PDB file of C-alpha atoms in Angstrom:
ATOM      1  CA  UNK A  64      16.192   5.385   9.093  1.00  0.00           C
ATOM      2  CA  UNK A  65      15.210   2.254   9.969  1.00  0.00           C
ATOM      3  CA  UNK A  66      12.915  -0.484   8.205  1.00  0.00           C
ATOM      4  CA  UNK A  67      10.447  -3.003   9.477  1.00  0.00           C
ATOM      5  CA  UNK A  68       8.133  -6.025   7.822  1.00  0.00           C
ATOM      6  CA  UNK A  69       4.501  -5.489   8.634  1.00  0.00           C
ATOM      7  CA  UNK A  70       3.207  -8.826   9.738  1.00  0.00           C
ATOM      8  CA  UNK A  71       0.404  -9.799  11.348  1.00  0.00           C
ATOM      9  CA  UNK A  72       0.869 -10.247  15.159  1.00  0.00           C
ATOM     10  CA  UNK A  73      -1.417 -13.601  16.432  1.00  0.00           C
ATOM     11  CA  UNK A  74      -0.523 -12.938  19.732  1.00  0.00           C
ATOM     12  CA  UNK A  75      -2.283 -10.203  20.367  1.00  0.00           C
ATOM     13  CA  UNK A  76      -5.186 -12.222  21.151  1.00  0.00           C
ATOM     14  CA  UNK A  77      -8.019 -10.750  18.565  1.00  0.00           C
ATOM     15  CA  UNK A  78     -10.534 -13.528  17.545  1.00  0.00           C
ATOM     16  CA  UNK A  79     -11.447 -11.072  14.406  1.00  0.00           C
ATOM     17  CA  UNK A  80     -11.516 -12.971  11.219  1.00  0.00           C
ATOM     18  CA  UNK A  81     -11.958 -11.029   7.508  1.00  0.00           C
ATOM     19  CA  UNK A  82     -12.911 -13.220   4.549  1.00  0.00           C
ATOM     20  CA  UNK A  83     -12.776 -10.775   1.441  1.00  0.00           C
ATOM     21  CA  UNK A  84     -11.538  -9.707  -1.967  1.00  0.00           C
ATOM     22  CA  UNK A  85     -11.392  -6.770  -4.387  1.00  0.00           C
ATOM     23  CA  UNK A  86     -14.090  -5.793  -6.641  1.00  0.00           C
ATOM     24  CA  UNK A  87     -12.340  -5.934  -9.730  1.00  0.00           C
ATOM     25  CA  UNK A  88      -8.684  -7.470 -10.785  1.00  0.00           C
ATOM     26  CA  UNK A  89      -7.344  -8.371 -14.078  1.00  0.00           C
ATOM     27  CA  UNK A  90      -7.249 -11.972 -15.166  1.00  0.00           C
ATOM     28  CA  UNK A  91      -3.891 -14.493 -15.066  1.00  0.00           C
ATOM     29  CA  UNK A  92      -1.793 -14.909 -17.598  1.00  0.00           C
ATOM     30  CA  UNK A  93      -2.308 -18.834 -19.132  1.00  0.00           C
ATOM     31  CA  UNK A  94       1.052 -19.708 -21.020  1.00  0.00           C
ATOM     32  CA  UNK A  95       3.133 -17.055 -21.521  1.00  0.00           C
ATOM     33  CA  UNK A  96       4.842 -17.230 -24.949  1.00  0.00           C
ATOM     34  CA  UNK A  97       7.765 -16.436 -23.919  1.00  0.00           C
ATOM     35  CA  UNK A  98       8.493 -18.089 -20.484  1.00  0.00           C
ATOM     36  CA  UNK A  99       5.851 -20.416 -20.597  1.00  0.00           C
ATOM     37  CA  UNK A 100       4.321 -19.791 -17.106  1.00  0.00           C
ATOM     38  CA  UNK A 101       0.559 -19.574 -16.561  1.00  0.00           C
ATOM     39  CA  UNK A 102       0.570 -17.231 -13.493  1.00  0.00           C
ATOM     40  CA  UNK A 103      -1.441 -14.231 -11.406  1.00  0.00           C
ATOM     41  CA  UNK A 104      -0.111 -12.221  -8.161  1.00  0.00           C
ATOM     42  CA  UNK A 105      -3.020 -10.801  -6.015  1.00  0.00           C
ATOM     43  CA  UNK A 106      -0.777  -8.775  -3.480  1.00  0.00           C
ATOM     44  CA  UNK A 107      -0.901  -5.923  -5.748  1.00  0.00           C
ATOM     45  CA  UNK A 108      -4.497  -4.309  -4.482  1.00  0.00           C
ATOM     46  CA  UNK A 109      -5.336  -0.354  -5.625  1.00  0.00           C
ATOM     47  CA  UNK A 110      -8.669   0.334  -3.960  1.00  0.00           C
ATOM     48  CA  UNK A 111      -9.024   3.692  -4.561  1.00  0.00           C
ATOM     49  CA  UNK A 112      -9.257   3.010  -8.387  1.00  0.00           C
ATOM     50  CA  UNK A 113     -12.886   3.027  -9.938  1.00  0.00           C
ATOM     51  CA  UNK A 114     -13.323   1.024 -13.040  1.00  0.00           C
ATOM     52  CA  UNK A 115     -17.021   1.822 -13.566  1.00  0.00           C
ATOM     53  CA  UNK A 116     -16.062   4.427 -16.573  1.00  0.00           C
ATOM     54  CA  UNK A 117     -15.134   1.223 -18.432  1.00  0.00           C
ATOM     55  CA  UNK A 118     -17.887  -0.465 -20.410  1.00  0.00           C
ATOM     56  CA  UNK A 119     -17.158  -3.881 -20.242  1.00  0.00           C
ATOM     57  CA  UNK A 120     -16.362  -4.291 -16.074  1.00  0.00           C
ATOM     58  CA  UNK A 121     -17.416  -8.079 -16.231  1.00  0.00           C
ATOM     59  CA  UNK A 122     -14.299  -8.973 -17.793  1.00  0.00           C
ATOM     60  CA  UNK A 123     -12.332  -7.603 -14.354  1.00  0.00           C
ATOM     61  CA  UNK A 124     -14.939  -9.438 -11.905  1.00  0.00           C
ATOM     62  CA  UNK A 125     -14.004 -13.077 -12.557  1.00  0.00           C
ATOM     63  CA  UNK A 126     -10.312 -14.427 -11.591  1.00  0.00           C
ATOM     64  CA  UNK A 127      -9.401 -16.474 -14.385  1.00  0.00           C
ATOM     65  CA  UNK A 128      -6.344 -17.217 -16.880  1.00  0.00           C
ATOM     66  CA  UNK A 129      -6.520 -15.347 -20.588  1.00  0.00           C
ATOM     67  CA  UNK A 130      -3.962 -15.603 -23.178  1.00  0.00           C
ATOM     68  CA  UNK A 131      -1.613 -12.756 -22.921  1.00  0.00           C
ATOM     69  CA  UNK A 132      -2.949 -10.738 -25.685  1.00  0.00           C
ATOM     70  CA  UNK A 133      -6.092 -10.234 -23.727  1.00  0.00           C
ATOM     71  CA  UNK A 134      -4.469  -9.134 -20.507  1.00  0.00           C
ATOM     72  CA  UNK A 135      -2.971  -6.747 -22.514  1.00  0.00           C
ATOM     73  CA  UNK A 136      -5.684  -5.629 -23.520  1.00  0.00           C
ATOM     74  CA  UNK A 137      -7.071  -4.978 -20.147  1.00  0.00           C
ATOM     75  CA  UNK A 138      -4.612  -3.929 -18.406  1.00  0.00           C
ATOM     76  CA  UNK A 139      -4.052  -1.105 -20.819  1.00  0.00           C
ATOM     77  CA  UNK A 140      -8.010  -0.262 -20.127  1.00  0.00           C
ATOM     78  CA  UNK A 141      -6.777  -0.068 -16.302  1.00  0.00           C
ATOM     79  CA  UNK A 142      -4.084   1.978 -16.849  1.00  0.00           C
ATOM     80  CA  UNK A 143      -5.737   5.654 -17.362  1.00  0.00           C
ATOM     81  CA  UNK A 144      -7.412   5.345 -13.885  1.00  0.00           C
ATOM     82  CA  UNK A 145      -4.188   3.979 -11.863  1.00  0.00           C
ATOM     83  CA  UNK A 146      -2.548   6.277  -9.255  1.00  0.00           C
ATOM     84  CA  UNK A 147       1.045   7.491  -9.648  1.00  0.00           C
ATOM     85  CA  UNK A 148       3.159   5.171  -8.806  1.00  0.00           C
ATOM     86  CA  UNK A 149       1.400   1.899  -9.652  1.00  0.00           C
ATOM     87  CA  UNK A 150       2.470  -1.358 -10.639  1.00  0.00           C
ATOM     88  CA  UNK A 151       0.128  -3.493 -12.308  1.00  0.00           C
ATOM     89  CA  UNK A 152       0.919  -7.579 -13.218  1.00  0.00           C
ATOM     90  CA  UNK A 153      -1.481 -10.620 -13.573  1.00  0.00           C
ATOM     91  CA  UNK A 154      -4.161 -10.762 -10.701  1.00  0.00           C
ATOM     92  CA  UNK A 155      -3.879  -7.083  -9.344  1.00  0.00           C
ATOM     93  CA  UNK A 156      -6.674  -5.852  -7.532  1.00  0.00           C
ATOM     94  CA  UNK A 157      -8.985  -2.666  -7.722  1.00  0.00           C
ATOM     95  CA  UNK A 158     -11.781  -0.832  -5.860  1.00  0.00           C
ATOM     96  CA  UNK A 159     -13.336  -1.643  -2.496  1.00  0.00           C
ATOM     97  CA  UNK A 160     -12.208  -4.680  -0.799  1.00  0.00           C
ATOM     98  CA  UNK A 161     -15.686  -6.427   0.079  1.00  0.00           C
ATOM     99  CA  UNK A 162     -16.386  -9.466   1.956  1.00  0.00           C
ATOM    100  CA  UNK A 163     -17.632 -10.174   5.552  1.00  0.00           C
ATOM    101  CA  UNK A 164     -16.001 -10.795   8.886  1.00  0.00           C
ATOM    102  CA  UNK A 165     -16.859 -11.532  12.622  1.00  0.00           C
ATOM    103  CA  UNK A 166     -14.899 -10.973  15.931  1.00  0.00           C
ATOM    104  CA  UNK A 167     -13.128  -9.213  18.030  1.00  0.00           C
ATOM    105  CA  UNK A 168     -10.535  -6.482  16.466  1.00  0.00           C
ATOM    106  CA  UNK A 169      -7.838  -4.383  17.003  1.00  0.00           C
ATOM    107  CA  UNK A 170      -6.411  -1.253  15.208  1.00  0.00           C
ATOM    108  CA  UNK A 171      -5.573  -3.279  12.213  1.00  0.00           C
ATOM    109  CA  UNK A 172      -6.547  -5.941  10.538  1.00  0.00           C
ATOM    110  CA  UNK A 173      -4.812  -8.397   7.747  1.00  0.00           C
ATOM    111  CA  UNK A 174      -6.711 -10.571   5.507  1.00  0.00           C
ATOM    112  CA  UNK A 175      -3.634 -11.782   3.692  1.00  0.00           C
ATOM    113  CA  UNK A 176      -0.388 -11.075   4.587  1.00  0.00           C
ATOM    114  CA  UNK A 177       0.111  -8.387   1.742  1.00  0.00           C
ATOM    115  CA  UNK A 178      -3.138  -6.377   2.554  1.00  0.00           C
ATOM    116  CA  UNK A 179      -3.277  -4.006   4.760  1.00  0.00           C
ATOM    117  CA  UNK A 180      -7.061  -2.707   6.968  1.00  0.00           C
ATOM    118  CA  UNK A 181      -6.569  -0.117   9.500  1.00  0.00           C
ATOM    119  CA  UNK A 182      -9.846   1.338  11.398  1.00  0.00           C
ATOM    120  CA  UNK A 183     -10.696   4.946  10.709  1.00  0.00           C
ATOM    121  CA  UNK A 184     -10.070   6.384  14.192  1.00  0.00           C
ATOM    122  CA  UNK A 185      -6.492   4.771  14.410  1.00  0.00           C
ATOM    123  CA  UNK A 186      -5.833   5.968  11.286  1.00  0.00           C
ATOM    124  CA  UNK A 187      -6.818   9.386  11.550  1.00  0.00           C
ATOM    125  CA  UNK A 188      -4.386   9.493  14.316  1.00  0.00           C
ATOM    126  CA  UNK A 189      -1.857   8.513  12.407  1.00  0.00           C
ATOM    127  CA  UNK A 190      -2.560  10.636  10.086  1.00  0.00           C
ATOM    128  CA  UNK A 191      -2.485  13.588  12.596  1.00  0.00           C
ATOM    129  CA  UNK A 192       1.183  12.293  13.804  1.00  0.00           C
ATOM    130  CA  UNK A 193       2.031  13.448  10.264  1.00  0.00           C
ATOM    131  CA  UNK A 194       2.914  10.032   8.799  1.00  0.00           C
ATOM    132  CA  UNK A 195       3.934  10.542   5.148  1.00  0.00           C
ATOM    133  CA  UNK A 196       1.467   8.497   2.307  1.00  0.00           C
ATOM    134  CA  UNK A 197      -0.989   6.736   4.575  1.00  0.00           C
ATOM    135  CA  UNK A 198      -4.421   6.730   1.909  1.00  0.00           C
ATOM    136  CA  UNK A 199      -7.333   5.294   4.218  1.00  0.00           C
ATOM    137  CA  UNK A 200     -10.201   3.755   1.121  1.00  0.00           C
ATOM    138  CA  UNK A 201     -12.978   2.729   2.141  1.00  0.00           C
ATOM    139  CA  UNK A 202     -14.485  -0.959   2.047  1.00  0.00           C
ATOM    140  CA  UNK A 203     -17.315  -2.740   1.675  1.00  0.00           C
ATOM    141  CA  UNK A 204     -17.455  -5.137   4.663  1.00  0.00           C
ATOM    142  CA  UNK A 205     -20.472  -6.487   6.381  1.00  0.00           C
ATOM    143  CA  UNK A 206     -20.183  -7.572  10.174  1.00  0.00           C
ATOM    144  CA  UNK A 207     -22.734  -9.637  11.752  1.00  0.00           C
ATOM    145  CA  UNK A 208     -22.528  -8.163  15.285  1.00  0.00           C
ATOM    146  CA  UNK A 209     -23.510  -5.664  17.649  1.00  0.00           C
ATOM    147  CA  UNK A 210     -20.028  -3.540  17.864  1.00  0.00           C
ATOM    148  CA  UNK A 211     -19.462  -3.060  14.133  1.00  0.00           C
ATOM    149  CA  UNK A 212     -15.717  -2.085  13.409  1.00  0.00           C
ATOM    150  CA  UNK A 213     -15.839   0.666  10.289  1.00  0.00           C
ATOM    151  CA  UNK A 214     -12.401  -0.720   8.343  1.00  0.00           C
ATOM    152  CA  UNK A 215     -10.155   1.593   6.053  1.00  0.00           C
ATOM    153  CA  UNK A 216      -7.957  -0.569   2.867  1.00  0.00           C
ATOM    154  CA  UNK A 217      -3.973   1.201   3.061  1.00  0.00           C
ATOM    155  CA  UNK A 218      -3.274   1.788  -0.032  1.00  0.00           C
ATOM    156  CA  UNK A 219      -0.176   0.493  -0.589  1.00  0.00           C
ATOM    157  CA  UNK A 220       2.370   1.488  -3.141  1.00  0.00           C
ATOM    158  CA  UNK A 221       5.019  -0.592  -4.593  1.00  0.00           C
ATOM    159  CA  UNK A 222       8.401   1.058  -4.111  1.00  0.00           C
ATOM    160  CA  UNK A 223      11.923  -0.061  -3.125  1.00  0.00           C
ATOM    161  CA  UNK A 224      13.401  -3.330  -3.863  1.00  0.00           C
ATOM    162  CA  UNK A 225      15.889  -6.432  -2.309  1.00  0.00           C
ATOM    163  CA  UNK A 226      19.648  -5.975  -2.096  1.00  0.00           C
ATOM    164  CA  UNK A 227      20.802  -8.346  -4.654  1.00  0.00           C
ATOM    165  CA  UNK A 228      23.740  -9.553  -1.969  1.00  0.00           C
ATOM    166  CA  UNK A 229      20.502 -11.558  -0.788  1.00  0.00           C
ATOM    167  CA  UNK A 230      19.416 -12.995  -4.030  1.00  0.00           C
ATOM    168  CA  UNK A 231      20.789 -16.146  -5.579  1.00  0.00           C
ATOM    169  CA  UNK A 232      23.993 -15.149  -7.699  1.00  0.00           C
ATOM    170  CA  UNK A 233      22.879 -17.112 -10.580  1.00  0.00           C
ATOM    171  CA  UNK A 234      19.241 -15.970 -10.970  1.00  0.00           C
ATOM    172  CA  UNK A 235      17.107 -15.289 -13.921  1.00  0.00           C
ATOM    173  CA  UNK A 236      15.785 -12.152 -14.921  1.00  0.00           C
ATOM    174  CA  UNK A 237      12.285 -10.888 -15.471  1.00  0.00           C
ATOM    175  CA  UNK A 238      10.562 -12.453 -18.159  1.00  0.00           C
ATOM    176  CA  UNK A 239      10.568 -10.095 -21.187  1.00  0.00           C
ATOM    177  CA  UNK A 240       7.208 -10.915 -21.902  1.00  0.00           C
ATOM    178  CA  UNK A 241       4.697 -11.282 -18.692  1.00  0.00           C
ATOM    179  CA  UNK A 242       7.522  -9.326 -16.552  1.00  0.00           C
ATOM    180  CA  UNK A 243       7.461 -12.699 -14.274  1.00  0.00           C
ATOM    181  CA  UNK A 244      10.122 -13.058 -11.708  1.00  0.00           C
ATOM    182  CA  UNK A 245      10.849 -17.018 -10.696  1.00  0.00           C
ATOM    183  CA  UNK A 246      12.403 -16.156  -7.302  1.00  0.00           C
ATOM    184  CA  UNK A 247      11.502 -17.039  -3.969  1.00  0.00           C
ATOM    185  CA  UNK A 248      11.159 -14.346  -1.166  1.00  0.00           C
ATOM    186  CA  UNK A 249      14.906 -14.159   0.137  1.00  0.00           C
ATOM    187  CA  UNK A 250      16.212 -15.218   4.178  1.00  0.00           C
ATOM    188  CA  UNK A 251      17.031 -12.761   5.557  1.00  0.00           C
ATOM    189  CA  UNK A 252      15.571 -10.544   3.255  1.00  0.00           C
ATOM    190  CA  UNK A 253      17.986  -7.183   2.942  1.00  0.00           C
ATOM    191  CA  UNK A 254      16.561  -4.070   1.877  1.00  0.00           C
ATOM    192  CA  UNK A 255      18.336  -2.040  -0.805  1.00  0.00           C
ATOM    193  CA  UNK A 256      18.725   1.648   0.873  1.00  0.00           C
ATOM    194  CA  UNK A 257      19.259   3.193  -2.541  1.00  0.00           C
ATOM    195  CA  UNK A 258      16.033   2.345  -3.673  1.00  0.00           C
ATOM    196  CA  UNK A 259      13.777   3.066  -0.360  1.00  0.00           C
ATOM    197  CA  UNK A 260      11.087   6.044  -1.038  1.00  0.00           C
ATOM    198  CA  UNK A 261      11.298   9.142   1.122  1.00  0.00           C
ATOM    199  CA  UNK A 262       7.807  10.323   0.986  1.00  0.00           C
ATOM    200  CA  UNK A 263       6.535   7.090   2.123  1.00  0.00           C
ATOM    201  CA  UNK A 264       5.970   5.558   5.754  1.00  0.00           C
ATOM    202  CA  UNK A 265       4.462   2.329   4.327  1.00  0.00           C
ATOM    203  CA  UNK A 266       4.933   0.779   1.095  1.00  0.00           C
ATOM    204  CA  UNK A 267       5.299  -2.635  -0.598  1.00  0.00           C
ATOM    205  CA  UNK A 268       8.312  -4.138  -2.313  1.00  0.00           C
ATOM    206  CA  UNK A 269       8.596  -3.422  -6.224  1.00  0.00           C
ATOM    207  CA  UNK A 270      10.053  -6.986  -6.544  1.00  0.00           C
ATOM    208  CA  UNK A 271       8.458  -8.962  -3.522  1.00  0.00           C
ATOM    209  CA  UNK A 272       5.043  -7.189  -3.450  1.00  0.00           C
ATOM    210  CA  UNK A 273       3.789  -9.609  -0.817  1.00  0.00           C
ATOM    211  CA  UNK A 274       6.348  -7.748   1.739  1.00  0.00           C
ATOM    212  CA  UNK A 275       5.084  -4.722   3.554  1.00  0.00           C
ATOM    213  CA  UNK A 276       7.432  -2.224   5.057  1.00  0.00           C
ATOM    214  CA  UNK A 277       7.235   0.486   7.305  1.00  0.00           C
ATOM    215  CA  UNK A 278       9.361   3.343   8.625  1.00  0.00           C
ATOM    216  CA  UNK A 279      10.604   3.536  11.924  1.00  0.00           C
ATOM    217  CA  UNK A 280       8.754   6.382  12.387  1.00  0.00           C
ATOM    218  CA  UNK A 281       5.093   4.281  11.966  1.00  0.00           C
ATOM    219  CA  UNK A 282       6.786   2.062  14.382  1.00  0.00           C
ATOM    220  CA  UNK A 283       7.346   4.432  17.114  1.00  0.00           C
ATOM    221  CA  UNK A 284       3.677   6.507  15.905  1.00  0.00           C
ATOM    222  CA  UNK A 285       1.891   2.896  16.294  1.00  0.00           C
ATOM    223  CA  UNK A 286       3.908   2.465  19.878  1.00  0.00           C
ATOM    224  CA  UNK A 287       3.039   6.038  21.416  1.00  0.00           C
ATOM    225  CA  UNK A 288      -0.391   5.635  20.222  1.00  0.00           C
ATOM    226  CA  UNK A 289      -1.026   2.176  21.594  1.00  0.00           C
ATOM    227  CA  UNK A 290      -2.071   0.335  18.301  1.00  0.00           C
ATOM    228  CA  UNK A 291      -1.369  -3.000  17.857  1.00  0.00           C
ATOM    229  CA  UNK A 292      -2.769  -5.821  16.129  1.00  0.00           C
ATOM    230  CA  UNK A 293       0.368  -5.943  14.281  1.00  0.00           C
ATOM    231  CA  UNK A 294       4.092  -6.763  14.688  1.00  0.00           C
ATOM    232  CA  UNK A 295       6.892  -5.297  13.071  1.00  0.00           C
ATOM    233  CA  UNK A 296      10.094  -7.321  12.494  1.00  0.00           C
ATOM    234  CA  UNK A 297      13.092  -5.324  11.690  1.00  0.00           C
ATOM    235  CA  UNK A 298      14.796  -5.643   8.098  1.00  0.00           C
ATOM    236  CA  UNK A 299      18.568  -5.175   7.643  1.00  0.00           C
ATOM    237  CA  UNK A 300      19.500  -2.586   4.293  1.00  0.00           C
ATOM    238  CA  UNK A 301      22.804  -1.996   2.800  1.00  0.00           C
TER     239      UNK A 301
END
């Protein structure tokens, strides 16, 4: 099987332009004990989670930096309503992506380069090409034109990691604390094989969660179907 980066592809020539966020996300961290670091990481994005169970949802709907006792705290509050598979850290995102865009659009759609929109007829092909773990959620967009594109969020799960022949010999590990990794996103980035998911066709690193990766079976699904708006750029694994 082969691998491929899920980037954004400019030259397809869609004017459509997305300015969003989640509806909830946990808060920062602001000065770790143990490494120091006051840091957040919004690539992680769950939007089929519902906090509205919890009592308190104004302390997810404001991005700020809280001591690390009261992440903590929150995040364990999050935890209960989190699919399988989900990685949490500082700044990850839950519920509908909302926000408003304008334009002209294709199949898909990316905000940021770690989030993922795909429009509900595309997907629902892809879907019928039997394409393993694609979870259309819905959004809450608001498009101020006549032809009115109906957006699905990907959710994206975090699963596989880098070879560590492509990481710096000498590198720190996680903090023990805050689970922070100091590394920059590795070129060429090499996939470790051993740890890529089976039952997935697109997921997101568990160690560079910005990086989206698909199978070479969405590949050729996306190139038999005629979707574009993305570009796939393949990634080397050993």
């Amino acid at each position: 099987m082969r691998y491929f980066r899920v980037e954004a592809d400019r030259a397809a020539g869609y004017t459509g332009d997305i300015d969003g966020t989640y509806k909830w996300l946990l808060p920062g961290i602001r000065g770790c004990p143990t490494c120091k670091a006051t840091w957040s990481d919004i690539s992680r994005a769950y939007p089929s989670v519902d906090l509205t169970p919890i009592a308190a949802l104004a302390d997810f709907e404001k991005p700020r930096p809280e001591p690390i006792e009261e992440y903590e705290r929150l995040r364990e509050l999050v935890r209960p309503f989190l699919p399988v598979g989900a990685i949490v850290e500082p700044g990850s995102s839950f519920g509908p992506f909302m926000g408003k865009g304008q334009g002209r659009f294709g199949p898909f759609a990316m905000p940021l380069s770690c989030w993922l929109l795909v429009q509900r007829e595309p997907l629902e092909k892809l879907q019928a090409e039997g394409l393993l773990g694609l979870k259309g959620c819905r959004t809450q967009l608001r498009f101020r034109q006549r032809a009115t594109p109906e957006f699905l969020d990907l959710e994206i799960l975090p699963v596989g990691r880098a070879h560590p022949d492509c990481l710096p010999p000498e590198r720190q590990p996680p903090c023990s604390r805050c689970g922070r990794l100091s590394l920059r996103l590795p070129e060429p980035l090499v996939l470790d094989a051993a740890t890529l998911p089976s039952h997935l066709d697109v997921f997101r690193l568990e160690d560079f969660s910005t990086v989206i990766v698909c199978t070479q079976r969405f590949v050729d699904a996306c190139q038999r179907l005629g979707l574009d708006g993305v570009s796939f750029r393949l990634l080397p694994t050993k």
